[in-house]
Coordinates of C-alpha atoms and ligand atoms in Angstrom, one line a residue:
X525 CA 0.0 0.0 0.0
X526 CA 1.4 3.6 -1.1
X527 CA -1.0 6.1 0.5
X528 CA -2.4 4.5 3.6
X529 CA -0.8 2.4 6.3
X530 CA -2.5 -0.3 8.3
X531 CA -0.9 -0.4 12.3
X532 CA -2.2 -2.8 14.6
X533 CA 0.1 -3.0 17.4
X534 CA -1.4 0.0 19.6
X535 CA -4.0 -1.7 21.2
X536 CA -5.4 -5.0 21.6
X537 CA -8.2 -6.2 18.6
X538 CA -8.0 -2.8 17.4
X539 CA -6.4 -1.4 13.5
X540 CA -5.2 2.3 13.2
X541 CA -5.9 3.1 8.9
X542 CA -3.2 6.5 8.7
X543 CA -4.2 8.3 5.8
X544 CA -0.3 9.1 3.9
X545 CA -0.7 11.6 1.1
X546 CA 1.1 14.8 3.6
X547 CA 1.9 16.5 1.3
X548 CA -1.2 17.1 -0.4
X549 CA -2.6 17.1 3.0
X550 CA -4.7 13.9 2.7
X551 CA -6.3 14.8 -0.5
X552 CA -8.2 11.7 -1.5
X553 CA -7.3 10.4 -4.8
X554 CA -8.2 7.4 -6.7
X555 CA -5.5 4.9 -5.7
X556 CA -5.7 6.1 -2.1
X557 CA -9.3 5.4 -1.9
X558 CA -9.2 1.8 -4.1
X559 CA -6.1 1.4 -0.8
X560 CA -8.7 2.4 1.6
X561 CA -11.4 0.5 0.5
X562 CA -9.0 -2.6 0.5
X563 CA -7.7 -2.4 3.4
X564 CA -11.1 -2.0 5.7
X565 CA -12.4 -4.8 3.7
X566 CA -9.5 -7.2 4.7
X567 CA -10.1 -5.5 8.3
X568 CA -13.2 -6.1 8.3
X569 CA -12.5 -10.2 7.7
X570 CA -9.6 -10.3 10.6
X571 CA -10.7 -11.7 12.8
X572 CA -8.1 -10.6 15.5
X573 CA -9.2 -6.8 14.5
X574 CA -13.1 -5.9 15.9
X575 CA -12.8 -2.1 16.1
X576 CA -10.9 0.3 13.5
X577 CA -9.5 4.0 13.8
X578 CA -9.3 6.2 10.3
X579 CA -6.7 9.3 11.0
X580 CA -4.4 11.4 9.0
X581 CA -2.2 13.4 10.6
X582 CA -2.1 16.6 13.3
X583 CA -2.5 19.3 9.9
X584 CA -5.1 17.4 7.9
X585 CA -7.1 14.4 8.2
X586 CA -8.0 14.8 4.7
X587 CA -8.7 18.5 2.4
X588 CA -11.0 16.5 0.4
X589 CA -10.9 14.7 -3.3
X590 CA -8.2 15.4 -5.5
X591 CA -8.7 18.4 -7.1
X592 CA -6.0 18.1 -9.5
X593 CA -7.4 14.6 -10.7
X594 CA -11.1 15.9 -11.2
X595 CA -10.3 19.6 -12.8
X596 CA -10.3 17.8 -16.2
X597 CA -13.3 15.6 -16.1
X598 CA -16.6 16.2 -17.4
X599 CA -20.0 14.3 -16.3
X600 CA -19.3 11.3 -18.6
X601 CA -15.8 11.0 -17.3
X602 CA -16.8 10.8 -13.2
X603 CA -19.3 8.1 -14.5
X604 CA -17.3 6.3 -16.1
X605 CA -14.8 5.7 -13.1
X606 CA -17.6 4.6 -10.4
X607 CA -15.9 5.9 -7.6
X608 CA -19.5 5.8 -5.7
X609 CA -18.6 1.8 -5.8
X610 CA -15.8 2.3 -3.7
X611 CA -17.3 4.6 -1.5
X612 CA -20.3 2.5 -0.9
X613 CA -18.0 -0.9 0.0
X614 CA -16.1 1.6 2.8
X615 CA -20.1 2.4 3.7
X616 CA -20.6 -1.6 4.0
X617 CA -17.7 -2.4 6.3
X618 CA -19.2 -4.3 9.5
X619 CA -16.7 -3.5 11.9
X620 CA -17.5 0.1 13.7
X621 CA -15.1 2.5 12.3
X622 CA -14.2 5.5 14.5
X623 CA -12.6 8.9 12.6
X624 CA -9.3 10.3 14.5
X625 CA -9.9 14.2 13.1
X626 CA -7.3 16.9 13.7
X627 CA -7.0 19.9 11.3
X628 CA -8.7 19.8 8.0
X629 CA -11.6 17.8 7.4
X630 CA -13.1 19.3 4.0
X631 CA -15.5 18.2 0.9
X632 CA -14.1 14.2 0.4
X633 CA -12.7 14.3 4.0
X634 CA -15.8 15.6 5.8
X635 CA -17.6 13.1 4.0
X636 CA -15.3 10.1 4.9
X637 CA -15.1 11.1 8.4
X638 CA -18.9 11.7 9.0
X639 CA -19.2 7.9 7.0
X640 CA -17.5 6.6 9.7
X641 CA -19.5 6.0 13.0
X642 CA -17.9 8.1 15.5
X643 CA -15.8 11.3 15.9
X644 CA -13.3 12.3 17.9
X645 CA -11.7 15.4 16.8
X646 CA -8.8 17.3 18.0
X647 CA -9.4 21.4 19.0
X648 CA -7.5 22.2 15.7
X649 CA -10.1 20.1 13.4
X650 CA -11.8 22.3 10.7
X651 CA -14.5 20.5 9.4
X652 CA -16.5 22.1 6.0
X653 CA -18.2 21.2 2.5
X654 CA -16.2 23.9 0.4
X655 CA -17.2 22.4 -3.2
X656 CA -19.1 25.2 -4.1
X657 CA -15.8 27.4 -4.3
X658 CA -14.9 25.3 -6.7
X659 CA -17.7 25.1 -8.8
X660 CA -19.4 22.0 -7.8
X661 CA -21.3 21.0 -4.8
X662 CA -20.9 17.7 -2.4
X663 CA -20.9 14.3 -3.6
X664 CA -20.6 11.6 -1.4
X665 CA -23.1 12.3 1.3
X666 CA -22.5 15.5 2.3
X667 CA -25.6 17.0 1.6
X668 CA -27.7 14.3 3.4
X669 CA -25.5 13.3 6.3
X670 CA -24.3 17.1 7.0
X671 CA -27.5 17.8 7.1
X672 CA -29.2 14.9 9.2
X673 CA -25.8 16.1 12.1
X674 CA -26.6 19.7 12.2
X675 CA -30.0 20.5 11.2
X676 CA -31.4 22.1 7.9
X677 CA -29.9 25.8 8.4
X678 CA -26.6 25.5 10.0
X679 CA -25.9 22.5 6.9
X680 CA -27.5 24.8 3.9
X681 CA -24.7 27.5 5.7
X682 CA -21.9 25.4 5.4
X683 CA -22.3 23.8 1.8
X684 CA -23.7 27.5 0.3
X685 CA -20.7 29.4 2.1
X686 CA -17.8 26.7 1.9
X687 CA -17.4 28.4 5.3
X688 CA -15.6 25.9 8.3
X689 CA -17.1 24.7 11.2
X690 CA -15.0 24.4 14.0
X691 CA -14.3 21.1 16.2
X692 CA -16.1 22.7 19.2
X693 CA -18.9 24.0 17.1
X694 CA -19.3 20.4 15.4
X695 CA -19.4 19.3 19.1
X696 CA -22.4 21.5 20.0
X697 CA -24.1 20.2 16.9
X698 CA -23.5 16.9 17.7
X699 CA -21.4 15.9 14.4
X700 CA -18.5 14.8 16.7
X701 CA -18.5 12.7 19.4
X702 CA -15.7 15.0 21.6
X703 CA -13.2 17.2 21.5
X704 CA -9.5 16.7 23.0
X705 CA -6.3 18.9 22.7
X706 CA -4.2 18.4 19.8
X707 CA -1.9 15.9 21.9
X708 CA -4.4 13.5 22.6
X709 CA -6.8 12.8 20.0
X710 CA -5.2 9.9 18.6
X711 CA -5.1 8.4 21.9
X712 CA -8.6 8.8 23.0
X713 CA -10.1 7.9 19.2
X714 CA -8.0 4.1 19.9
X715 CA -8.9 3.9 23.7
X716 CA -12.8 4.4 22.2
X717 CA -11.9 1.6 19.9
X718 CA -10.2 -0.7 22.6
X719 CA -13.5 0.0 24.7
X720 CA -15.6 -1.4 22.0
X721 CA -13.8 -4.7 21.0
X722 CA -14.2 -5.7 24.6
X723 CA -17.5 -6.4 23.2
X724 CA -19.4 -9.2 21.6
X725 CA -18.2 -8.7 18.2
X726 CA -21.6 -10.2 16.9
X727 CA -23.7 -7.7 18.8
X728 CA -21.4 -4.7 18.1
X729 CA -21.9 -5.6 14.4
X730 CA -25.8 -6.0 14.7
X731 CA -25.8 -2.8 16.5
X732 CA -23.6 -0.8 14.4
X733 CA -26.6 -1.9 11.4
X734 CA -29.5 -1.0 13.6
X735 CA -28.2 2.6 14.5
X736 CA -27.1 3.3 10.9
X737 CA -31.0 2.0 9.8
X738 CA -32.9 4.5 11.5
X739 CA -31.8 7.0 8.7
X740 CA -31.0 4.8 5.9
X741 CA -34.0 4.5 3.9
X742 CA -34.4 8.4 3.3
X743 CA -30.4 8.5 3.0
X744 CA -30.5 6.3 0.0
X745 CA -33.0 8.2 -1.7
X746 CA -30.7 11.7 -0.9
X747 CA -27.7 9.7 -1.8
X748 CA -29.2 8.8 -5.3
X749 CA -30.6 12.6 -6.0
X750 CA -26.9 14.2 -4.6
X751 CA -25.3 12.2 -7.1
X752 CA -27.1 12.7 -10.0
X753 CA -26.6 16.6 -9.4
X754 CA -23.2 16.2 -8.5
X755 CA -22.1 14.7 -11.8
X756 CA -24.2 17.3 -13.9
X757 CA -21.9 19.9 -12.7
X758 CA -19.2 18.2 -14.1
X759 CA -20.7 19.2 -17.6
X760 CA -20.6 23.1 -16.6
X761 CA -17.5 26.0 -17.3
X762 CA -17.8 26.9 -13.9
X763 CA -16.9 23.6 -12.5
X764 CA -13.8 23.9 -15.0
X765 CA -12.9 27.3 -14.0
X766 CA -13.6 26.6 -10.5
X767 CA -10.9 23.6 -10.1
X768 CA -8.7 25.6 -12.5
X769 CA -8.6 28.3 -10.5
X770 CA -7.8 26.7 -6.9
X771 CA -5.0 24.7 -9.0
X772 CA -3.3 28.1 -10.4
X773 CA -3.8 29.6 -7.0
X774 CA -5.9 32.2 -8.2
X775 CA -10.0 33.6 -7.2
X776 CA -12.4 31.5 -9.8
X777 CA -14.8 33.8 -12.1
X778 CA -17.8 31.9 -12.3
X779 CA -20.3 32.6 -15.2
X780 CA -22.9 30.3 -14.7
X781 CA -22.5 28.8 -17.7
Ligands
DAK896 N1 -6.9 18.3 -4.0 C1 -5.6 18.4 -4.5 N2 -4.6 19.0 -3.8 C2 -4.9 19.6 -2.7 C3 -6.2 19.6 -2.1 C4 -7.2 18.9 -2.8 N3 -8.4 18.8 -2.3 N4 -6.1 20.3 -0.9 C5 -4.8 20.7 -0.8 N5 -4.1 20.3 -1.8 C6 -2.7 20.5 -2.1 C7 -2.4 22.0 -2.5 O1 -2.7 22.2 -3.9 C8 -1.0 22.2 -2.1 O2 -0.2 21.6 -3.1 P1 1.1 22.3 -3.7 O3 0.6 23.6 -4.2 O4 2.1 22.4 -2.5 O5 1.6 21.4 -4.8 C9 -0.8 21.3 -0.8 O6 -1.9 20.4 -0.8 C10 -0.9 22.2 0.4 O7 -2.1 23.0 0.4 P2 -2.1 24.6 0.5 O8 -0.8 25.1 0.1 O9 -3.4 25.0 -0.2 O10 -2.3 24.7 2.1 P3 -3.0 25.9 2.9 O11 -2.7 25.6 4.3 O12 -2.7 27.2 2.3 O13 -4.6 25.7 2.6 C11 -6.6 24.3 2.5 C12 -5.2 24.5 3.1 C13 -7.1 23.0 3.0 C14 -7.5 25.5 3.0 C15 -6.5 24.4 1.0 O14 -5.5 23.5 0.5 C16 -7.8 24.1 0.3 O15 -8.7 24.9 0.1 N6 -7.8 22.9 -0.3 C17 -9.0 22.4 -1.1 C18 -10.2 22.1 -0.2 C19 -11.4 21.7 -1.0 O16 -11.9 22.5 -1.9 N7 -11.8 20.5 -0.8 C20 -13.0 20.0 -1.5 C21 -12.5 19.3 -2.8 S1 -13.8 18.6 -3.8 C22 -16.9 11.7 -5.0 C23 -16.4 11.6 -3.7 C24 -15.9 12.7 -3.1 C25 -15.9 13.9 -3.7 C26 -16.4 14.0 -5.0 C27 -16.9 12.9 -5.6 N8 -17.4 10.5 -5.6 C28 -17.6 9.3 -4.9 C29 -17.7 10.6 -7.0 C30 -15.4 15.1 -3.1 C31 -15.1 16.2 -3.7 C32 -14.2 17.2 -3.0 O17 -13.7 16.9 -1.9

């Protein structure tokens, strides 16, 4: 594996994924996401692993999909590569899956972390939906889990704006489980994890399906409809301009066109 590394030795029945793209502060490309999807599925059949921590690193956990990759891609082209298939395996794994977030958690990496089924964030976490800056919008769940966390107005605010919420902030609105210094996020996200794999494995995974049912009907249905509008954008100038724009490090002009 090139962009995500699997560690297992830091507590008991319990697999730390690091997300390993620094540079480009986490940004979630293709191959690290086919990585990611591999890796919880072979996880997920361990048996010597029942709980599993996703983290990237104290600046970013991840700044979202990779721009560079998309700027060039129209609607047929994001069809084409079915990257909703791997997102919806990572969606399927049994196991619970708990999101270590410090610094950046933004479009792709607000969506991964809020796919996961537990938050602990670190006081520096920025969490936020910026897409529309760019010329798109969200497209793998953001609209419909944001949304379902923090309430109709506070969600429109955030994926309209491409403003941040902060880690306290997403702690008020519930979207994170708590918030630790800096130091000790890591720690706290495993010692959740060790806590749950003291557990009957069977009846954390039964659980883990029950909880994520109460809103899974309607979220299939807002799933379906944010994709559909997510990949017609991908068809408009703006969305071209947008991407250019962040890429050349300059303000996009968008037309509407
Ligand atoms: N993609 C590619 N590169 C990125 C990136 C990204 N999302 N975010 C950061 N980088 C790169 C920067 O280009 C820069 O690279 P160099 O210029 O050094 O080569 C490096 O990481 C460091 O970033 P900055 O120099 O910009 O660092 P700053 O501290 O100044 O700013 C920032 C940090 C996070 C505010 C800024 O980097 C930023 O605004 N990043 C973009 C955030 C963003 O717009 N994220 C949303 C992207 S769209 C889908 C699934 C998911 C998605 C779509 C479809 N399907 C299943 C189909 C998701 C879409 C998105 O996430």
């Amino acid at each position: 594996m090139k962009f995500i590394v699997i560690e297992k030795e830091h507590r008991p029945h319990v697999a730390l994924i690091r997300l390993n793209r620094p540079k480009e502060l986490n940004a979630l490309n293709l191959e690290l996401m086919r990585e990611l999807k591999q890796g919880l599925q072979e996880l997920d059949k361990d048996e010597g692993t029942r709980a599993i921590v996703i983290a990237g690193n104290e600046r970013a956990f991840a700044a979202g999909a990779d721009i560079k990759q998309m700027a060039g891609k129209n609607s047929v082209d994001m069809l084409k590569i079915d990257q909703f298939s791997t997102w919806d395996q990572i969606r399927k794994t049994k196991k619970p899956i708990i999101a270590a977030v410090s610094g950046f958690a933004l479009g792709g990496g607000c969506e991964l972390s809020m796919l996961c089924d537990m938050i602990i964030a670190s006081e520096t976490a920025k969490f936020g939906q910026p897409e529309i800056k760019i010329g798109v919008m969200p497209g793998a769940g953001g609209t419909q889990r944001l949304t379902k966390a923090l309430g109709k107005a506070k969600a429109m605010e955030l994926v309209l704006t491409g403003d941040f919420l902060s880690a306290h902030e997403a702690e008020k609105h519930g979207l994170v489980n708590k918030v630790v210094p800096v130091e000790f996020y890591l720690d706290e996200a495993l010692t959740l994890a060790q806590k749950i794999s003291a557990m009957s494995p069977l009846a954390v995974a039964l659980a883990k399906e029950a909880v994520n049912r109460s809103f899974e009907t309607f979220l299939d249905e807002g799933l379906h409809f944010e994709r559909k509008n997510f990949y017609l954008l991908f068809n408009s100038e703006d969305q071209k301009e947008g991407m250019e724009a962040f890429i050349e490090k300059r303000p996009p002009k968008f037309t509407g066109k």
